[in-house]
Amino acid sequence: MSLTRFLLPLLTLPILAACGPDETISGFLDPSETWQLAELDGAPWAAEATLSFPEAGRVTGRGPCNAFNATQSAPYPWIEIGPLAATRRACPELAAETRFFEALSAMAIAEVSGDVLLLSGEDGREMVFRAAGRAAGGSAS
């Protein structure tokens, strides 16, 4: 078998994968939904922190001080968010934002159940998000 006949199928796999359905978490969630952080590592989270998956491979959101965006290409249920690119506005909750961004970057598994999105890391860390449209007991319409 010639080297070309061996390599050609391998070189076409990325092209074919790009034509297929979105297998990341974005393909399993409403792209217009915003997820509000409710708990970080078992403790209630009071500061502003959101997450959205508007399209395949893209993550956006807001920390207590800054907006951010990142990439995510791992197939669901895995998740790998990063690198994070954020605005650089200072505010009194900058320490909380640092904790949020560090935790988000450490997440490896995603689970979605109704209006709850659970992200967990290999080190035992967890982030619990609720659909913002339903976070305060309201309904998303």
mmCIF file of N, CA and C in Angstrom:
data_model
loop_
_atom_site.group_PDB
_atom_site.id
_atom_site.type_symbol
_atom_site.label_atom_id
_atom_site.label_comp_id
_atom_site.label_asym_id
_atom_site.label_seq_id
_atom_site.Cartn_x
_atom_site.Cartn_y
_atom_site.Cartn_z
ATOM 1 N N MET A 1 0.848 -1.173 0.000
ATOM 2 C CA MET A 1 0.000 0.000 0.000
ATOM 3 C C MET A 1 0.894 1.236 0.000
ATOM 4 N N SER A 2 0.600 2.175 -0.870
ATOM 5 C CA SER A 2 1.424 3.381 -0.950
ATOM 6 C C SER A 2 1.105 4.308 0.224
ATOM 7 N N LEU A 3 2.058 5.144 0.540
ATOM 8 C CA LEU A 3 1.904 6.102 1.630
ATOM 9 C C LEU A 3 0.737 7.052 1.371
ATOM 10 N N THR A 4 0.545 7.473 0.138
ATOM 11 C CA THR A 4 -0.547 8.384 -0.214
ATOM 12 C C THR A 4 -1.896 7.730 0.056
ATOM 13 N N ARG A 5 -2.065 6.483 -0.320
ATOM 14 C CA ARG A 5 -3.322 5.786 -0.077
ATOM 15 C C ARG A 5 -3.591 5.606 1.409
ATOM 16 N N PHE A 6 -2.544 5.539 2.205
ATOM 17 C CA PHE A 6 -2.690 5.402 3.643
ATOM 18 C C PHE A 6 -3.022 6.746 4.293
ATOM 19 N N LEU A 7 -2.354 7.820 3.881
ATOM 20 C CA LEU A 7 -2.525 9.127 4.500
ATOM 21 C C LEU A 7 -3.785 9.868 4.056
ATOM 22 N N LEU A 8 -4.235 9.662 2.823
ATOM 23 C CA LEU A 8 -5.384 10.397 2.308
ATOM 24 C C LEU A 8 -6.627 10.257 3.195
ATOM 25 N N PRO A 9 -7.009 9.060 3.612
ATOM 26 C CA PRO A 9 -8.179 8.967 4.495
ATOM 27 C C PRO A 9 -7.969 9.709 5.813
ATOM 28 N N LEU A 10 -6.776 9.668 6.362
ATOM 29 C CA LEU A 10 -6.504 10.365 7.618
ATOM 30 C C LEU A 10 -6.605 11.874 7.454
ATOM 31 N N LEU A 11 -6.184 12.386 6.318
ATOM 32 C CA LEU A 11 -6.235 13.825 6.073
ATOM 33 C C LEU A 11 -7.653 14.325 5.835
ATOM 34 N N THR A 12 -8.543 13.479 5.373
ATOM 35 C CA THR A 12 -9.916 13.907 5.110
ATOM 36 C C THR A 12 -10.814 13.822 6.344
ATOM 37 N N LEU A 13 -10.411 13.129 7.388
ATOM 38 C CA LEU A 13 -11.227 13.020 8.586
ATOM 39 C C LEU A 13 -11.584 14.364 9.199
ATOM 40 N N PRO A 14 -10.640 15.298 9.387
ATOM 41 C CA PRO A 14 -11.028 16.589 9.959
ATOM 42 C C PRO A 14 -12.042 17.328 9.097
ATOM 43 N N ILE A 15 -11.958 17.215 7.802
ATOM 44 C CA ILE A 15 -12.903 17.886 6.916
ATOM 45 C C ILE A 15 -14.292 17.276 7.089
ATOM 46 N N LEU A 16 -14.379 15.963 7.139
ATOM 47 C CA LEU A 16 -15.661 15.294 7.315
ATOM 48 C C LEU A 16 -16.251 15.588 8.690
ATOM 49 N N ALA A 17 -15.426 15.657 9.699
ATOM 50 C CA ALA A 17 -15.904 15.955 11.049
ATOM 51 C C ALA A 17 -16.507 17.353 11.117
ATOM 52 N N ALA A 18 -15.936 18.289 10.398
ATOM 53 C CA ALA A 18 -16.449 19.655 10.393
ATOM 54 C C ALA A 18 -17.828 19.727 9.750
ATOM 55 N N CYS A 19 -18.166 18.782 8.900
ATOM 56 C CA CYS A 19 -19.466 18.773 8.215
ATOM 57 C C CYS A 19 -20.539 18.087 9.042
ATOM 58 N N GLY A 20 -20.170 17.386 10.087
ATOM 59 C CA GLY A 20 -21.123 16.621 10.879
ATOM 60 C C GLY A 20 -21.833 17.469 11.914
ATOM 61 N N PRO A 21 -22.720 16.835 12.699
ATOM 62 C CA PRO A 21 -23.455 17.561 13.732
ATOM 63 C C PRO A 21 -22.521 18.017 14.852
ATOM 64 N N ASP A 22 -22.956 19.034 15.572
ATOM 65 C CA ASP A 22 -22.187 19.554 16.707
ATOM 66 C C ASP A 22 -22.288 18.556 17.852
ATOM 67 N N GLU A 23 -21.182 17.939 18.214
ATOM 68 C CA GLU A 23 -21.171 16.965 19.302
ATOM 69 C C GLU A 23 -20.672 17.560 20.604
ATOM 70 N N THR A 24 -20.403 18.864 20.627
ATOM 71 C CA THR A 24 -20.015 19.527 21.862
ATOM 72 C C THR A 24 -21.273 19.832 22.670
ATOM 73 N N ILE A 25 -21.105 20.354 23.858
ATOM 74 C CA ILE A 25 -22.254 20.697 24.694
ATOM 75 C C ILE A 25 -23.174 21.692 23.989
ATOM 76 N N SER A 26 -22.627 22.504 23.097
ATOM 77 C CA SER A 26 -23.435 23.477 22.343
ATOM 78 C C SER A 26 -24.543 22.795 21.554
ATOM 79 N N GLY A 27 -24.306 21.602 21.080
ATOM 80 C CA GLY A 27 -25.299 20.869 20.311
ATOM 81 C C GLY A 27 -26.428 20.301 21.149
ATOM 82 N N PHE A 28 -26.302 20.350 22.465
ATOM 83 C CA PHE A 28 -27.295 19.771 23.360
ATOM 84 C C PHE A 28 -28.056 20.816 24.164
ATOM 85 N N LEU A 29 -27.693 22.095 24.000
ATOM 86 C CA LEU A 29 -28.314 23.178 24.754
ATOM 87 C C LEU A 29 -28.942 24.206 23.834
ATOM 88 N N ASP A 30 -29.908 24.934 24.351
ATOM 89 C CA ASP A 30 -30.515 26.042 23.625
ATOM 90 C C ASP A 30 -29.450 27.136 23.504
ATOM 91 N N PRO A 31 -29.077 27.532 22.298
ATOM 92 C CA PRO A 31 -28.016 28.534 22.132
ATOM 93 C C PRO A 31 -28.381 29.902 22.695
ATOM 94 N N SER A 32 -29.659 30.167 22.935
ATOM 95 C CA SER A 32 -30.059 31.464 23.484
ATOM 96 C C SER A 32 -30.104 31.460 25.015
ATOM 97 N N GLU A 33 -29.915 30.289 25.635
ATOM 98 C CA GLU A 33 -29.996 30.185 27.094
ATOM 99 C C GLU A 33 -28.736 30.720 27.761
ATOM 100 N N THR A 34 -28.933 31.418 28.864
ATOM 101 C CA THR A 34 -27.837 31.876 29.707
ATOM 102 C C THR A 34 -27.902 31.074 30.999
ATOM 103 N N TRP A 35 -26.759 30.583 31.424
ATOM 104 C CA TRP A 35 -26.665 29.771 32.639
ATOM 105 C C TRP A 35 -26.035 30.612 33.739
ATOM 106 N N GLN A 36 -26.697 30.707 34.879
ATOM 107 C CA GLN A 36 -26.267 31.520 36.024
ATOM 108 C C GLN A 36 -25.611 30.602 37.051
ATOM 109 N N LEU A 37 -24.393 30.955 37.482
ATOM 110 C CA LEU A 37 -23.715 30.142 38.497
ATOM 111 C C LEU A 37 -24.454 30.255 39.824
ATOM 112 N N ALA A 38 -24.817 29.103 40.410
ATOM 113 C CA ALA A 38 -25.528 29.057 41.689
ATOM 114 C C ALA A 38 -24.627 28.561 42.819
ATOM 115 N N GLU A 39 -23.696 27.645 42.500
ATOM 116 C CA GLU A 39 -22.797 27.078 43.518
ATOM 117 C C GLU A 39 -21.428 26.837 42.923
ATOM 118 N N LEU A 40 -20.419 27.061 43.738
ATOM 119 C CA LEU A 40 -19.040 26.747 43.359
ATOM 120 C C LEU A 40 -18.443 25.912 44.479
ATOM 121 N N ASP A 41 -18.053 24.697 44.161
ATOM 122 C CA ASP A 41 -17.451 23.767 45.125
ATOM 123 C C ASP A 41 -18.322 23.577 46.365
ATOM 124 N N GLY A 42 -19.640 23.443 46.147
ATOM 125 C CA GLY A 42 -20.574 23.157 47.228
ATOM 126 C C GLY A 42 -21.056 24.357 48.018
ATOM 127 N N ALA A 43 -20.526 25.533 47.737
ATOM 128 C CA ALA A 43 -20.931 26.738 48.459
ATOM 129 C C ALA A 43 -21.784 27.624 47.550
ATOM 130 N N PRO A 44 -22.826 28.259 48.118
ATOM 131 C CA PRO A 44 -23.641 29.167 47.309
ATOM 132 C C PRO A 44 -22.787 30.289 46.716
ATOM 133 N N TRP A 45 -23.142 30.691 45.512
ATOM 134 C CA TRP A 45 -22.409 31.747 44.800
ATOM 135 C C TRP A 45 -23.335 32.950 44.684
ATOM 136 N N ALA A 46 -22.947 34.072 45.277
ATOM 137 C CA ALA A 46 -23.806 35.260 45.283
ATOM 138 C C ALA A 46 -23.444 36.263 44.191
ATOM 139 N N ALA A 47 -22.236 36.231 43.710
ATOM 140 C CA ALA A 47 -21.789 37.203 42.706
ATOM 141 C C ALA A 47 -22.353 36.857 41.329
ATOM 142 N N GLU A 48 -22.321 37.817 40.431
ATOM 143 C CA GLU A 48 -22.751 37.597 39.042
ATOM 144 C C GLU A 48 -21.739 36.694 38.341
ATOM 145 N N ALA A 49 -22.215 35.662 37.664
ATOM 146 C CA ALA A 49 -21.358 34.798 36.852
ATOM 147 C C ALA A 49 -22.261 33.990 35.931
ATOM 148 N N THR A 50 -22.082 34.168 34.635
ATOM 149 C CA THR A 50 -22.940 33.494 33.666
ATOM 150 C C THR A 50 -22.112 32.772 32.615
ATOM 151 N N LEU A 51 -22.808 31.909 31.895
ATOM 152 C CA LEU A 51 -22.194 31.094 30.862
ATOM 153 C C LEU A 51 -23.232 30.865 29.767
ATOM 154 N N SER A 52 -22.812 30.953 28.506
ATOM 155 C CA SER A 52 -23.685 30.677 27.364
ATOM 156 C C SER A 52 -22.885 29.907 26.326
ATOM 157 N N PHE A 53 -23.590 29.131 25.524
ATOM 158 C CA PHE A 53 -22.999 28.353 24.440
ATOM 159 C C PHE A 53 -23.730 28.732 23.152
ATOM 160 N N PRO A 54 -23.438 29.917 22.598
ATOM 161 C CA PRO A 54 -24.226 30.449 21.478
ATOM 162 C C PRO A 54 -24.062 29.717 20.150
ATOM 163 N N GLU A 55 -22.947 29.029 19.972
ATOM 164 C CA GLU A 55 -22.717 28.287 18.724
ATOM 165 C C GLU A 55 -21.623 27.260 18.949
ATOM 166 N N ALA A 56 -21.489 26.345 18.018
ATOM 167 C CA ALA A 56 -20.505 25.265 18.139
ATOM 168 C C ALA A 56 -19.115 25.819 18.412
ATOM 169 N N GLY A 57 -18.491 25.299 19.459
ATOM 170 C CA GLY A 57 -17.116 25.662 19.763
ATOM 171 C C GLY A 57 -16.927 26.991 20.456
ATOM 172 N N ARG A 58 -18.020 27.676 20.800
ATOM 173 C CA ARG A 58 -17.889 29.005 21.394
ATOM 174 C C ARG A 58 -18.593 29.066 22.742
ATOM 175 N N VAL A 59 -17.925 29.677 23.717
ATOM 176 C CA VAL A 59 -18.472 29.892 25.050
ATOM 177 C C VAL A 59 -18.352 31.387 25.340
ATOM 178 N N THR A 60 -19.417 31.973 25.870
ATOM 179 C CA THR A 60 -19.374 33.376 26.278
ATOM 180 C C THR A 60 -19.963 33.479 27.667
ATOM 181 N N GLY A 61 -19.727 34.593 28.312
ATOM 182 C CA GLY A 61 -20.315 34.785 29.623
ATOM 183 C C GLY A 61 -19.837 36.047 30.277
ATOM 184 N N ARG A 62 -20.163 36.120 31.553
ATOM 185 C CA ARG A 62 -19.818 37.280 32.335
ATOM 186 C C ARG A 62 -19.406 36.832 33.726
ATOM 187 N N GLY A 63 -18.289 37.373 34.200
ATOM 188 C CA GLY A 63 -17.885 37.175 35.576
ATOM 189 C C GLY A 63 -18.406 38.347 36.386
ATOM 190 N N PRO A 64 -18.069 38.421 37.660
ATOM 191 C CA PRO A 64 -18.524 39.541 38.465
ATOM 192 C C PRO A 64 -18.069 40.915 37.933
ATOM 193 N N CYS A 65 -16.967 40.954 37.192
ATOM 194 C CA CYS A 65 -16.439 42.222 36.701
ATOM 195 C C CYS A 65 -16.381 42.328 35.176
ATOM 196 N N ASN A 66 -16.133 41.234 34.498
ATOM 197 C CA ASN A 66 -15.804 41.281 33.081
ATOM 198 C C ASN A 66 -16.562 40.260 32.242
ATOM 199 N N ALA A 67 -16.757 40.620 30.984
ATOM 200 C CA ALA A 67 -17.294 39.683 29.992
ATOM 201 C C ALA A 67 -16.137 38.840 29.482
ATOM 202 N N PHE A 68 -16.433 37.616 29.033
ATOM 203 C CA PHE A 68 -15.379 36.748 28.516
ATOM 204 C C PHE A 68 -15.908 35.920 27.350
ATOM 205 N N ASN A 69 -14.986 35.350 26.617
ATOM 206 C CA ASN A 69 -15.315 34.348 25.609
ATOM 207 C C ASN A 69 -14.189 33.339 25.593
ATOM 208 N N ALA A 70 -14.500 32.170 25.066
ATOM 209 C CA ALA A 70 -13.526 31.076 25.027
ATOM 210 C C ALA A 70 -13.978 30.076 23.968
ATOM 211 N N THR A 71 -13.124 29.095 23.747
ATOM 212 C CA THR A 71 -13.473 28.010 22.842
ATOM 213 C C THR A 71 -13.764 26.753 23.656
ATOM 214 N N GLN A 72 -14.480 25.815 23.030
ATOM 215 C CA GLN A 72 -14.806 24.536 23.645
ATOM 216 C C GLN A 72 -15.042 23.556 22.513
ATOM 217 N N SER A 73 -14.177 22.549 22.391
ATOM 218 C CA SER A 73 -14.317 21.623 21.276
ATOM 219 C C SER A 73 -14.415 20.158 21.692
ATOM 220 N N ALA A 74 -14.394 19.873 22.976
ATOM 221 C CA ALA A 74 -14.493 18.489 23.434
ATOM 222 C C ALA A 74 -15.914 17.964 23.229
ATOM 223 N N PRO A 75 -16.060 16.699 22.814
ATOM 224 C CA PRO A 75 -17.404 16.139 22.628
ATOM 225 C C PRO A 75 -18.104 15.925 23.974
ATOM 226 N N TYR A 76 -19.404 16.217 23.994
ATOM 227 C CA TYR A 76 -20.217 16.026 25.194
ATOM 228 C C TYR A 76 -20.203 14.559 25.592
ATOM 229 N N PRO A 77 -20.004 14.221 26.844
ATOM 230 C CA PRO A 77 -20.142 15.006 28.059
ATOM 231 C C PRO A 77 -18.862 15.672 28.551
ATOM 232 N N TRP A 78 -17.785 15.567 27.822
ATOM 233 C CA TRP A 78 -16.565 16.240 28.231
ATOM 234 C C TRP A 78 -16.663 17.718 27.896
ATOM 235 N N ILE A 79 -15.900 18.497 28.608
ATOM 236 C CA ILE A 79 -15.868 19.930 28.348
ATOM 237 C C ILE A 79 -14.464 20.437 28.657
ATOM 238 N N GLU A 80 -13.967 21.280 27.796
ATOM 239 C CA GLU A 80 -12.644 21.879 27.984
ATOM 240 C C GLU A 80 -12.744 23.330 27.517
ATOM 241 N N ILE A 81 -12.903 24.223 28.465
ATOM 242 C CA ILE A 81 -13.113 25.637 28.163
ATOM 243 C C ILE A 81 -11.794 26.379 28.245
ATOM 244 N N GLY A 82 -11.426 27.039 27.165
ATOM 245 C CA GLY A 82 -10.215 27.843 27.198
ATOM 246 C C GLY A 82 -9.549 27.890 25.846
ATOM 247 N N PRO A 83 -8.678 28.795 25.666
ATOM 248 C CA PRO A 83 -8.284 29.814 26.650
ATOM 249 C C PRO A 83 -9.368 30.883 26.792
ATOM 250 N N LEU A 84 -9.462 31.439 27.997
ATOM 251 C CA LEU A 84 -10.413 32.500 28.271
ATOM 252 C C LEU A 84 -9.832 33.842 27.838
ATOM 253 N N ALA A 85 -10.638 34.639 27.170
ATOM 254 C CA ALA A 85 -10.266 36.011 26.822
ATOM 255 C C ALA A 85 -11.309 36.909 27.474
ATOM 256 N N ALA A 86 -10.881 37.781 28.368
ATOM 257 C CA ALA A 86 -11.812 38.621 29.120
ATOM 258 C C ALA A 86 -11.446 40.086 28.998
ATOM 259 N N THR A 87 -12.468 40.920 29.185
ATOM 260 C CA THR A 87 -12.202 42.355 29.275
ATOM 261 C C THR A 87 -11.393 42.571 30.550
ATOM 262 N N ARG A 88 -10.881 43.761 30.760
ATOM 263 C CA ARG A 88 -9.971 43.989 31.898
ATOM 264 C C ARG A 88 -10.449 45.102 32.820
ATOM 265 N N ARG A 89 -11.699 45.054 33.190
ATOM 266 C CA ARG A 89 -12.263 46.047 34.085
ATOM 267 C C ARG A 89 -12.069 45.610 35.531
ATOM 268 N N ALA A 90 -11.612 46.507 36.374
ATOM 269 C CA ALA A 90 -11.444 46.206 37.798
ATOM 270 C C ALA A 90 -12.747 46.487 38.525
ATOM 271 N N CYS A 91 -12.986 45.743 39.596
ATOM 272 C CA CYS A 91 -14.161 45.977 40.435
ATOM 273 C C CYS A 91 -13.891 45.351 41.801
ATOM 274 N N PRO A 92 -14.726 45.640 42.789
ATOM 275 C CA PRO A 92 -14.505 45.088 44.136
ATOM 276 C C PRO A 92 -14.569 43.559 44.199
ATOM 277 N N GLU A 93 -15.193 42.911 43.218
ATOM 278 C CA GLU A 93 -15.334 41.453 43.247
ATOM 279 C C GLU A 93 -14.319 40.741 42.358
ATOM 280 N N LEU A 94 -13.171 41.350 42.131
ATOM 281 C CA LEU A 94 -12.150 40.773 41.256
ATOM 282 C C LEU A 94 -11.634 39.426 41.783
ATOM 283 N N ALA A 95 -11.525 39.277 43.103
ATOM 284 C CA ALA A 95 -11.074 37.995 43.673
ATOM 285 C C ALA A 95 -12.087 36.880 43.371
ATOM 286 N N ALA A 96 -13.375 37.200 43.461
ATOM 287 C CA ALA A 96 -14.412 36.208 43.142
ATOM 288 C C ALA A 96 -14.341 35.850 41.664
ATOM 289 N N GLU A 97 -14.103 36.844 40.819
ATOM 290 C CA GLU A 97 -13.996 36.571 39.390
ATOM 291 C C GLU A 97 -12.810 35.660 39.090
ATOM 292 N N THR A 98 -11.698 35.883 39.752
ATOM 293 C CA THR A 98 -10.525 35.023 39.562
ATOM 294 C C THR A 98 -10.867 33.589 39.933
ATOM 295 N N ARG A 99 -11.579 33.386 41.047
ATOM 296 C CA ARG A 99 -11.997 32.035 41.451
ATOM 297 C C ARG A 99 -12.910 31.413 40.402
ATOM 298 N N PHE A 100 -13.832 32.200 39.865
ATOM 299 C CA PHE A 100 -14.756 31.724 38.832
ATOM 300 C C PHE A 100 -13.998 31.294 37.584
ATOM 301 N N PHE A 101 -13.109 32.143 37.082
ATOM 302 C CA PHE A 101 -12.362 31.818 35.870
ATOM 303 C C PHE A 101 -11.444 30.610 36.068
ATOM 304 N N GLU A 102 -10.791 30.532 37.230
ATOM 305 C CA GLU A 102 -9.914 29.380 37.503
ATOM 306 C C GLU A 102 -10.718 28.087 37.549
ATOM 307 N N ALA A 103 -11.874 28.112 38.208
ATOM 308 C CA ALA A 103 -12.714 26.918 38.297
ATOM 309 C C ALA A 103 -13.220 26.529 36.910
ATOM 310 N N LEU A 104 -13.677 27.498 36.138
ATOM 311 C CA LEU A 104 -14.196 27.221 34.805
ATOM 312 C C LEU A 104 -13.142 26.552 33.923
ATOM 313 N N SER A 105 -11.919 27.008 34.028
ATOM 314 C CA SER A 105 -10.823 26.436 33.235
ATOM 315 C C SER A 105 -10.466 25.019 33.668
ATOM 316 N N ALA A 106 -10.851 24.627 34.873
ATOM 317 C CA ALA A 106 -10.507 23.307 35.404
ATOM 318 C C ALA A 106 -11.600 22.258 35.174
ATOM 319 N N MET A 107 -12.716 22.647 34.596
ATOM 320 C CA MET A 107 -13.825 21.713 34.421
ATOM 321 C C MET A 107 -13.546 20.725 33.278
ATOM 322 N N ALA A 108 -13.999 19.472 33.464
ATOM 323 C CA ALA A 108 -13.716 18.415 32.492
ATOM 324 C C ALA A 108 -14.956 17.660 32.025
ATOM 325 N N ILE A 109 -16.015 17.653 32.830
ATOM 326 C CA ILE A 109 -17.232 16.902 32.513
ATOM 327 C C ILE A 109 -18.434 17.831 32.665
ATOM 328 N N ALA A 110 -19.391 17.705 31.759
ATOM 329 C CA ALA A 110 -20.630 18.487 31.822
ATOM 330 C C ALA A 110 -21.820 17.542 31.880
ATOM 331 N N GLU A 111 -22.794 17.882 32.724
ATOM 332 C CA GLU A 111 -24.046 17.131 32.806
ATOM 333 C C GLU A 111 -25.185 18.130 32.750
ATOM 334 N N VAL A 112 -26.156 17.876 31.899
ATOM 335 C CA VAL A 112 -27.316 18.752 31.790
ATOM 336 C C VAL A 112 -28.542 17.951 32.176
ATOM 337 N N SER A 113 -29.337 18.506 33.085
ATOM 338 C CA SER A 113 -30.581 17.879 33.497
ATOM 339 C C SER A 113 -31.615 18.986 33.702
ATOM 340 N N GLY A 114 -32.506 19.127 32.744
ATOM 341 C CA GLY A 114 -33.522 20.176 32.836
ATOM 342 C C GLY A 114 -32.893 21.550 32.855
ATOM 343 N N ASP A 115 -33.145 22.285 33.928
ATOM 344 C CA ASP A 115 -32.616 23.638 34.034
ATOM 345 C C ASP A 115 -31.320 23.717 34.837
ATOM 346 N N VAL A 116 -30.647 22.570 35.020
ATOM 347 C CA VAL A 116 -29.391 22.529 35.774
ATOM 348 C C VAL A 116 -28.259 22.048 34.872
ATOM 349 N N LEU A 117 -27.163 22.780 34.922
ATOM 350 C CA LEU A 117 -25.926 22.411 34.228
ATOM 351 C C LEU A 117 -24.867 22.214 35.298
ATOM 352 N N LEU A 118 -24.344 21.008 35.398
ATOM 353 C CA LEU A 118 -23.312 20.688 36.381
ATOM 354 C C LEU A 118 -22.000 20.477 35.648
ATOM 355 N N LEU A 119 -20.994 21.248 36.025
ATOM 356 C CA LEU A 119 -19.648 21.066 35.497
ATOM 357 C C LEU A 119 -18.786 20.526 36.624
ATOM 358 N N SER A 120 -17.963 19.532 36.325
ATOM 359 C CA SER A 120 -17.077 18.980 37.356
ATOM 360 C C SER A 120 -15.677 18.808 36.799
ATOM 361 N N GLY A 121 -14.728 18.904 37.701
ATOM 362 C CA GLY A 121 -13.329 18.771 37.330
ATOM 363 C C GLY A 121 -12.761 17.463 37.819
ATOM 364 N N GLU A 122 -11.640 17.086 37.263
ATOM 365 C CA GLU A 122 -10.980 15.846 37.669
ATOM 366 C C GLU A 122 -10.470 15.922 39.096
ATOM 367 N N ASP A 123 -10.307 17.148 39.616
ATOM 368 C CA ASP A 123 -9.813 17.340 40.971
ATOM 369 C C ASP A 123 -10.936 17.402 42.011
ATOM 370 N N GLY A 124 -12.183 17.101 41.596
ATOM 371 C CA GLY A 124 -13.315 17.097 42.521
ATOM 372 C C GLY A 124 -14.071 18.408 42.607
ATOM 373 N N ARG A 125 -13.623 19.435 41.923
ATOM 374 C CA ARG A 125 -14.322 20.722 41.946
ATOM 375 C C ARG A 125 -15.629 20.610 41.171
ATOM 376 N N GLU A 126 -16.619 21.411 41.571
ATOM 377 C CA GLU A 126 -17.912 21.416 40.898
ATOM 378 C C GLU A 126 -18.455 22.828 40.760
ATOM 379 N N MET A 127 -19.170 23.029 39.670
ATOM 380 C CA MET A 127 -19.875 24.284 39.429
ATOM 381 C C MET A 127 -21.307 23.921 39.050
ATOM 382 N N VAL A 128 -22.279 24.495 39.750
ATOM 383 C CA VAL A 128 -23.687 24.247 39.458
ATOM 384 C C VAL A 128 -24.271 25.532 38.871
ATOM 385 N N PHE A 129 -24.780 25.420 37.645
ATOM 386 C CA PHE A 129 -25.423 26.544 36.967
ATOM 387 C C PHE A 129 -26.905 26.233 36.825
ATOM 388 N N ARG A 130 -27.715 27.283 36.842
ATOM 389 C CA ARG A 130 -29.141 27.142 36.572
ATOM 390 C C ARG A 130 -29.494 28.009 35.375
ATOM 391 N N ALA A 131 -30.442 27.526 34.586
ATOM 392 C CA ALA A 131 -30.891 28.306 33.443
ATOM 393 C C ALA A 131 -31.420 29.642 33.971
ATOM 394 N N ALA A 132 -30.872 30.747 33.482
ATOM 395 C CA ALA A 132 -31.205 32.073 34.015
ATOM 396 C C ALA A 132 -32.674 32.386 33.865
ATOM 397 N N GLY A 133 -33.313 31.916 32.816
ATOM 398 C CA GLY A 133 -34.738 32.141 32.622
ATOM 399 C C GLY A 133 -35.588 31.481 33.674
ATOM 400 N N ARG A 134 -35.016 30.482 34.361
ATOM 401 C CA ARG A 134 -35.745 29.732 35.390
ATOM 402 C C ARG A 134 -35.059 29.814 36.747
ATOM 403 N N ALA A 135 -33.942 30.569 36.846
ATOM 404 C CA ALA A 135 -33.137 30.602 38.075
ATOM 405 C C ALA A 135 -33.913 31.143 39.268
ATOM 406 N N ALA A 136 -34.801 32.108 39.065
ATOM 407 C CA ALA A 136 -35.525 32.713 40.171
ATOM 408 C C ALA A 136 -36.947 32.148 40.301
ATOM 409 N N GLY A 137 -37.144 30.960 39.755
ATOM 410 C CA GLY A 137 -38.456 30.340 39.852
ATOM 411 C C GLY A 137 -39.388 30.716 38.709
ATOM 412 N N GLY A 138 -38.907 31.562 37.821
ATOM 413 C CA GLY A 138 -39.716 31.953 36.664
ATOM 414 C C GLY A 138 -39.598 30.896 35.586
ATOM 415 N N SER A 139 -40.258 31.119 34.496
ATOM 416 C CA SER A 139 -40.147 30.164 33.394
ATOM 417 C C SER A 139 -39.532 30.840 32.200
ATOM 418 N N ALA A 140 -38.737 30.108 31.475
ATOM 419 C CA ALA A 140 -38.121 30.645 30.270
ATOM 420 C C ALA A 140 -39.139 30.548 29.152
ATOM 421 N N SER A 141 -39.371 31.630 28.472
ATOM 422 C CA SER A 141 -40.305 31.575 27.368
ATOM 423 C C SER A 141 -39.644 31.926 26.087
#
